Tab-separated table of C-alpha atoms in Angstrom:
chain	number	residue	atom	x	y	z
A	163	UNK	CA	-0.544	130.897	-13.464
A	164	UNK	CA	2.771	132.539	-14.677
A	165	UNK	CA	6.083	131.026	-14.519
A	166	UNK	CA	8.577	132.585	-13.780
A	167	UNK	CA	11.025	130.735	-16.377
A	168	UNK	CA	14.074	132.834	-14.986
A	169	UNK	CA	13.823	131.443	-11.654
A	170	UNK	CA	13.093	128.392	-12.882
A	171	UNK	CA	16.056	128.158	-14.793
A	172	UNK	CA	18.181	129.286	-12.256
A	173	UNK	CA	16.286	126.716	-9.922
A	174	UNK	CA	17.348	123.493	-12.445
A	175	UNK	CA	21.310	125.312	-12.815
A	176	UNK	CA	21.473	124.827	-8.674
A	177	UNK	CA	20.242	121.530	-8.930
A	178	UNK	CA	22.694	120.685	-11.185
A	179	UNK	CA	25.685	122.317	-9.767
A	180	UNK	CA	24.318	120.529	-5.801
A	181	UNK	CA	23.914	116.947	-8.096
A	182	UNK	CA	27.669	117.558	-9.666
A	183	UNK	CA	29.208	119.095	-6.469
A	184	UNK	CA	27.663	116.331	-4.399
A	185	UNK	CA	29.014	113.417	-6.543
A	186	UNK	CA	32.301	115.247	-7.263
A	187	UNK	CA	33.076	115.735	-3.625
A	188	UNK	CA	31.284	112.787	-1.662
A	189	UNK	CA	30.014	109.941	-3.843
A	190	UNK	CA	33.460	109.485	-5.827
A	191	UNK	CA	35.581	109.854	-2.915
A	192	UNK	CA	33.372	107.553	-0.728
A	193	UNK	CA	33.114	104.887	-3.771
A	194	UNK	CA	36.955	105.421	-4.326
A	195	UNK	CA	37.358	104.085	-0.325
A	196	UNK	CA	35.282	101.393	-0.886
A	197	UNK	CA	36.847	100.439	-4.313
A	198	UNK	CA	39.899	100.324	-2.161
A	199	UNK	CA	39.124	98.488	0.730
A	200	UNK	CA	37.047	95.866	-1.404
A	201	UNK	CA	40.829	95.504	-3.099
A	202	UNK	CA	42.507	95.211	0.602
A	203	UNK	CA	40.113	92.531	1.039
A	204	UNK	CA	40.553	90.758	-2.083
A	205	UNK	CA	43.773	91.070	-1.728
A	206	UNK	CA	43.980	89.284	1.895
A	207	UNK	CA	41.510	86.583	0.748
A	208	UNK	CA	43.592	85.663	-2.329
A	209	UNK	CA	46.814	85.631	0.518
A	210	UNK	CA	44.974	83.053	2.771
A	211	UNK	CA	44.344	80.486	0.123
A	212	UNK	CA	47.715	80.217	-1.027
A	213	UNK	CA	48.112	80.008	2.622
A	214	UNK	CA	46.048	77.292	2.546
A	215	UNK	CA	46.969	75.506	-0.531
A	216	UNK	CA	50.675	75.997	0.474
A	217	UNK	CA	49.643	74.269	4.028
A	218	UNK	CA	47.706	71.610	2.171
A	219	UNK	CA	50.293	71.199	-0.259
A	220	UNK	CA	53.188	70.474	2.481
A	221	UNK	CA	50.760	67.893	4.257
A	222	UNK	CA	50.502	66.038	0.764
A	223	UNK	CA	53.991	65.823	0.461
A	224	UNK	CA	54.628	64.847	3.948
A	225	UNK	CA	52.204	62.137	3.832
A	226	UNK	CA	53.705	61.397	0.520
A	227	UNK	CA	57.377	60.481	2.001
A	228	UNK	CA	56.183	59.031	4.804
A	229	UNK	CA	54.972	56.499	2.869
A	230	UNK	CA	57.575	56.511	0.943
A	231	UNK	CA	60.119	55.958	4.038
A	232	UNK	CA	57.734	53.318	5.254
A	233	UNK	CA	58.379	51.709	2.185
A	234	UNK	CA	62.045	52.134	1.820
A	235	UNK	CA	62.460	50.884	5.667
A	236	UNK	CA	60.146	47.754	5.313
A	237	UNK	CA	62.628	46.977	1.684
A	238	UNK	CA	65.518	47.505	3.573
A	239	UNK	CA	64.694	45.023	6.607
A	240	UNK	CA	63.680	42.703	3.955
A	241	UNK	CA	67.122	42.838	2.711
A	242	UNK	CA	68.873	43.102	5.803
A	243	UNK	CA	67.198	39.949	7.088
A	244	UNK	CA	68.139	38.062	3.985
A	245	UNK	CA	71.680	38.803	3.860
A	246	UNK	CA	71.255	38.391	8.002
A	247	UNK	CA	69.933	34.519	6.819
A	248	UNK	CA	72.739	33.769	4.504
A	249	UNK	CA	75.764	34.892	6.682
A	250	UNK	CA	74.725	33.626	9.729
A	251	UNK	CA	73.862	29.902	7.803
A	252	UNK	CA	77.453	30.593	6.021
A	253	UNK	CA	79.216	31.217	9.194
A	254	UNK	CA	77.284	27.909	10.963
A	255	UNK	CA	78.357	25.391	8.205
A	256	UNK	CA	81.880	26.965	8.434
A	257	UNK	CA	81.775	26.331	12.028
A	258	UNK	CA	80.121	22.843	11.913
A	259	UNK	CA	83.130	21.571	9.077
A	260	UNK	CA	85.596	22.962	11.723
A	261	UNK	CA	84.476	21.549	14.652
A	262	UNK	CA	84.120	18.068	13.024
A	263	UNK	CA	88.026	18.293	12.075
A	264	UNK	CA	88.983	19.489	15.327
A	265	UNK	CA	86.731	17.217	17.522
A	266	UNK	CA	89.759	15.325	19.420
A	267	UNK	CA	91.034	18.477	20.534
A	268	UNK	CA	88.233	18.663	23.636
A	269	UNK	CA	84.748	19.616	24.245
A	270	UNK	CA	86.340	22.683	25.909
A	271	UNK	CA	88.323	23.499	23.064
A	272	UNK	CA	85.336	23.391	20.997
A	273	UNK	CA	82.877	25.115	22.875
A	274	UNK	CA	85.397	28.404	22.560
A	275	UNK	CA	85.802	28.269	19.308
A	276	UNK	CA	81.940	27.963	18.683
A	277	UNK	CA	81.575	30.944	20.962
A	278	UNK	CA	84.313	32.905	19.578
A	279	UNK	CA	82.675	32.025	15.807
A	280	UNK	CA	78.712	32.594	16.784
A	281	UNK	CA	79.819	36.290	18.201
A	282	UNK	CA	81.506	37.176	15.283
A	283	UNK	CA	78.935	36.265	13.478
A	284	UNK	CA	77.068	38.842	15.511
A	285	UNK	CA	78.874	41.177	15.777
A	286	UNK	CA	79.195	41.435	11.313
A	287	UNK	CA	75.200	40.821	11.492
A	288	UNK	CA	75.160	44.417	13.382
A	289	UNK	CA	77.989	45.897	12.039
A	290	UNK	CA	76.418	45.313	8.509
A	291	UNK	CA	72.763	46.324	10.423
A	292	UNK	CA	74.737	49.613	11.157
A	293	UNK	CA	75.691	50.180	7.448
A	294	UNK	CA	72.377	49.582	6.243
A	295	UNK	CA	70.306	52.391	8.832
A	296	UNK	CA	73.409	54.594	8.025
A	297	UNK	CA	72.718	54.441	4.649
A	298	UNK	CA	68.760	54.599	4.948
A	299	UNK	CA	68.940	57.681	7.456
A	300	UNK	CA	71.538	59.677	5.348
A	301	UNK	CA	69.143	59.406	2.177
A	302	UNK	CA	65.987	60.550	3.897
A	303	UNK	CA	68.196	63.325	5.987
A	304	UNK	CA	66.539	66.071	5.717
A	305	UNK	CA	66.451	70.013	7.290
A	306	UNK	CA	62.293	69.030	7.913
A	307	UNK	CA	63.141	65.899	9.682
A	308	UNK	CA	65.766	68.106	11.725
A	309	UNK	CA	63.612	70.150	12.863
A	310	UNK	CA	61.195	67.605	13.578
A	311	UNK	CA	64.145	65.914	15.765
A	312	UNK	CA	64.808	69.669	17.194
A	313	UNK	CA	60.812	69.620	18.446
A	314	UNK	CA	61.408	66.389	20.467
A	315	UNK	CA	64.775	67.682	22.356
A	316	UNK	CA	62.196	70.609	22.563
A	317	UNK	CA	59.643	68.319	24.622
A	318	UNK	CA	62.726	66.189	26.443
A	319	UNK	CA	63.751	69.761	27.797
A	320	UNK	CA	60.730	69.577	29.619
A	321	UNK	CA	60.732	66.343	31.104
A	322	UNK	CA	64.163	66.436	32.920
A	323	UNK	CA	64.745	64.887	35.927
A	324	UNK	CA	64.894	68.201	38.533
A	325	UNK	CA	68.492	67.488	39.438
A	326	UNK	CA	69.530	67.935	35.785
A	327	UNK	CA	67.710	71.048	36.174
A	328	UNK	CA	69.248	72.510	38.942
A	329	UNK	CA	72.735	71.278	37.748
A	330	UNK	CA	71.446	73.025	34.372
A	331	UNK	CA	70.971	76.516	36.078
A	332	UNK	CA	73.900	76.189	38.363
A	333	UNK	CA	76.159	75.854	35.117
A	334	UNK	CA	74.374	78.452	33.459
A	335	UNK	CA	74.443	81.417	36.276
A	336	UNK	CA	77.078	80.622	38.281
A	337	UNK	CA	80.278	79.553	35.453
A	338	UNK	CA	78.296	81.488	32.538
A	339	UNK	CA	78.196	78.722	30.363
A	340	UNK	CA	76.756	79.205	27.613
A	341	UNK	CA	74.469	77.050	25.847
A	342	UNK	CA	76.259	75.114	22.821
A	343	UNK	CA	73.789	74.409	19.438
A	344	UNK	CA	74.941	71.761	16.902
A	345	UNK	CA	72.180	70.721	14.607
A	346	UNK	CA	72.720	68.525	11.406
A	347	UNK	CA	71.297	71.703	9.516
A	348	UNK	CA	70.829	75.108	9.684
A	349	UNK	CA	68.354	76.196	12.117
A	350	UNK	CA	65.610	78.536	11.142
A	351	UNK	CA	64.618	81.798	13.331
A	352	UNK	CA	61.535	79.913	14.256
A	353	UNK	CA	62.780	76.497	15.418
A	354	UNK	CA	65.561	78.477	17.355
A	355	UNK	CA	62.808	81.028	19.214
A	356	UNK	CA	61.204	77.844	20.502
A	357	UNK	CA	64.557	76.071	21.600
A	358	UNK	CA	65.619	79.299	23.399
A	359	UNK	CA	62.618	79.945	25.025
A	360	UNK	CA	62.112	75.811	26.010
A	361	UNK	CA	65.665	76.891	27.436
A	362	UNK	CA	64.414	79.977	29.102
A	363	UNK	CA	61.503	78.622	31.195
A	364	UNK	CA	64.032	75.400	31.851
A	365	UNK	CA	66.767	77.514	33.797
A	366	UNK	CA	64.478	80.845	34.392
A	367	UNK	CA	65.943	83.312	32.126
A	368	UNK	CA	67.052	82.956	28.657
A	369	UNK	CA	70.692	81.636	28.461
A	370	UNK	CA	73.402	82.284	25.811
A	371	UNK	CA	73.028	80.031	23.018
A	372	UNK	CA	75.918	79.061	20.306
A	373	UNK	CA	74.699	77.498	17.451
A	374	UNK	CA	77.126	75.459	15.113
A	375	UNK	CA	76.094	72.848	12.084
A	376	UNK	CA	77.574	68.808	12.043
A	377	UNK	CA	76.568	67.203	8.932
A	378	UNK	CA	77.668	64.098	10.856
A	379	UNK	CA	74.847	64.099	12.951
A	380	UNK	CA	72.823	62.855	9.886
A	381	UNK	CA	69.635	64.419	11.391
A	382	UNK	CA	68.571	66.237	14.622
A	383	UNK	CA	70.223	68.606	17.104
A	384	UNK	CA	73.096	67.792	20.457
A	385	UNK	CA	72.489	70.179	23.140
A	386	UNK	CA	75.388	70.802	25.859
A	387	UNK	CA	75.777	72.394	28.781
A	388	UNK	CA	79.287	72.091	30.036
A	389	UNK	CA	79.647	68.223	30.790
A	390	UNK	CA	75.476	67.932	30.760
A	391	UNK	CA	74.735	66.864	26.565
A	392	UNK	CA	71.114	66.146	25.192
A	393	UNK	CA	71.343	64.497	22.207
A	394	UNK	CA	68.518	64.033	19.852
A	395	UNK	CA	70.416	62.948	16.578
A	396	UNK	CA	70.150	60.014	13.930
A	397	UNK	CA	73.815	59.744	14.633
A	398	UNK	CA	73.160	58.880	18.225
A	399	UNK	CA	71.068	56.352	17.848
A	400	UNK	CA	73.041	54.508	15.197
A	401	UNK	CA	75.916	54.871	18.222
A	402	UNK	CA	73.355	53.189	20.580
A	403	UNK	CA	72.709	50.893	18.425
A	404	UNK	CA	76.072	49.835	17.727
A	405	UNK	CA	76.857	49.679	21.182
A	406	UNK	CA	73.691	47.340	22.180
A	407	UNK	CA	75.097	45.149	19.401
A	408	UNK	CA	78.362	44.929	20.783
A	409	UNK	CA	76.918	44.319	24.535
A	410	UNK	CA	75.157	41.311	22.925
C-alpha cells in the first residue's frame, strides 16, 4: 500500500490549523465567559456574607445594649428607690418633731400641715424620679432607638380612631396642611419612605411632609397635623410622667 505522504501531510497541517482555529475562536472565548461569570458569582457570594455577618453583627450588638440598658435601668431604680427611702423617712421625722411642737395649735391645724409636708415630699420623690429617667434616656439616646420610636408612631398611624382620620384628611385636602416631621435625629431615606407611605394609605394619597430635628425630644419622632399631634418621643413620656406625679 503506498502513502501518499503529501496528502498526508497536508491532512495533519488541517488538523492542526481546525484544532488551533477551534480553540482560538470558541474554546477561549467560551472559557473566558465562564471565567467571568464564575467571578460575578464569586463576587455576589462574597457580598451576601458580609451581608450576613454585617446583619449578625448588628443583632450582637443590639442584644449587647439591651442588656446593657436592662442593667443600667434595674441600677438606676435601685438608686432611685434608696434615695426615694431616705427622703421620704427624712421628710417624716421632720414632720413628726413639728407636729409634736405645734400640737396645741389643733388637730385641724395639724392635719394641713401633714398634708401640705407628705405632698411635698411627693412631689421632690418625682421631681427627682424625673431627673433620674432624664438622665438615663439622654445617655442611651440614640438615632437606632429613634427610629425604633419612628416604627411605633408608624404602627399608631394605623390604629387611629376613624374620626382622627377623617379630621386627618379633611386638614390635609381641604386647608393643604402639610404634614410637619420633628424627630430627635435625622431621619434616614428609609425610615421616612415608610412614614410617608403609613401617611399615604392613612389619608389616601401621599401628603406633604416637613421634616425638622429637636434634640429635645431625647428620642423618637412628634407628628402634627394642624392642631391634631402624635407624639412618640422619650420627651413625652417624661412630660406624662411628670404630670401623673403632680396629679398624685
Amino acid at each position: 500500500m503506498n502513502i501518499d505522504w503529501t496528502s498526508f501531510s497536508l491532512e495533519i497541517i488541517n488538523f492542526l490549523v481546525l484544532v488551533w482555529l477551534l480553540k482560538h475562536f470558541l474554546y477561549k472565548p467560551v472559557m473566558d465567559i465562564i471565567g467571568r461569570r464564575q467571578a460575578l458569582i464569586a463576587e455576589d457570594l462574597a457580598k451576601a456574607e458580609q451581608a450576613r455577618q454585617a446583619a449578625a453583627q448588628m443583632v450582637t450588638d443590639f442584644e449587647a445594649r439591651s442588656k446593657e440598658m436592662d442593667s443600667e435601668r434595674l441600677r438606676a431604680r435601685e438608686e432611685l428607690g434608696q434615695e426615694i427611702a431616705t427622703l421620704r423617712i427624712a421628710k417624716l421625722e421632720a414632720l413628726e418633731a413639728e407636729i409634736a411642737a405645734e400640737r396645741d395649735k389643733g388637730a385641724v391645724l395639724r392635719q394641713h400641715e401633714k398634708s401640705e409636708m407628705l405632698r411635698a415630699c411627693e412631689e421632690q420623690a418625682v421631681t427627682l424620679a424625673a431627673r433620674f429617667a432624664s438622665r438615663l434616656l439622654e445617655r442611651f439616646a440614640s438615632p437606632a432607638l429613634c427610629d425604633q420610636l419612628v416604627a411605633l408612631a408608624i404602627e399608631q398611624l394605623a390604629t387611629l380612631p376613624e374620626t382622627t382620620r377623617v379630621q386627618l384628611e379633611a386638614s390635609i385636602e381641604q386647608q393643604h396642611a402639610p404634614v410637619r416631621v420633628c424627630s430627635s435625629h435625622p431621619l434616614g431615606d428609609a425610615i421616612r419612605q415608610r412614614l410617608e407611605a403609613a401617611l399615604g394609605a392613612l389619608t389616601g394619597t401621599p401628603p406633604p411632609v416637613e421634616y425638622s430635628v429637636d434634640p429635645a425630644l431625647i428620642a423618637g419622632v412628634a407628628i402634627r397635623v394642624e392642631a391634631l399631634l402624635l407624639d412618640a418621643s422619650l420627651a413625652a413620656e417624661l412630660k406624662l410622667f411628670e404630670a401623673s406625679g403632680d396629679a398624685v
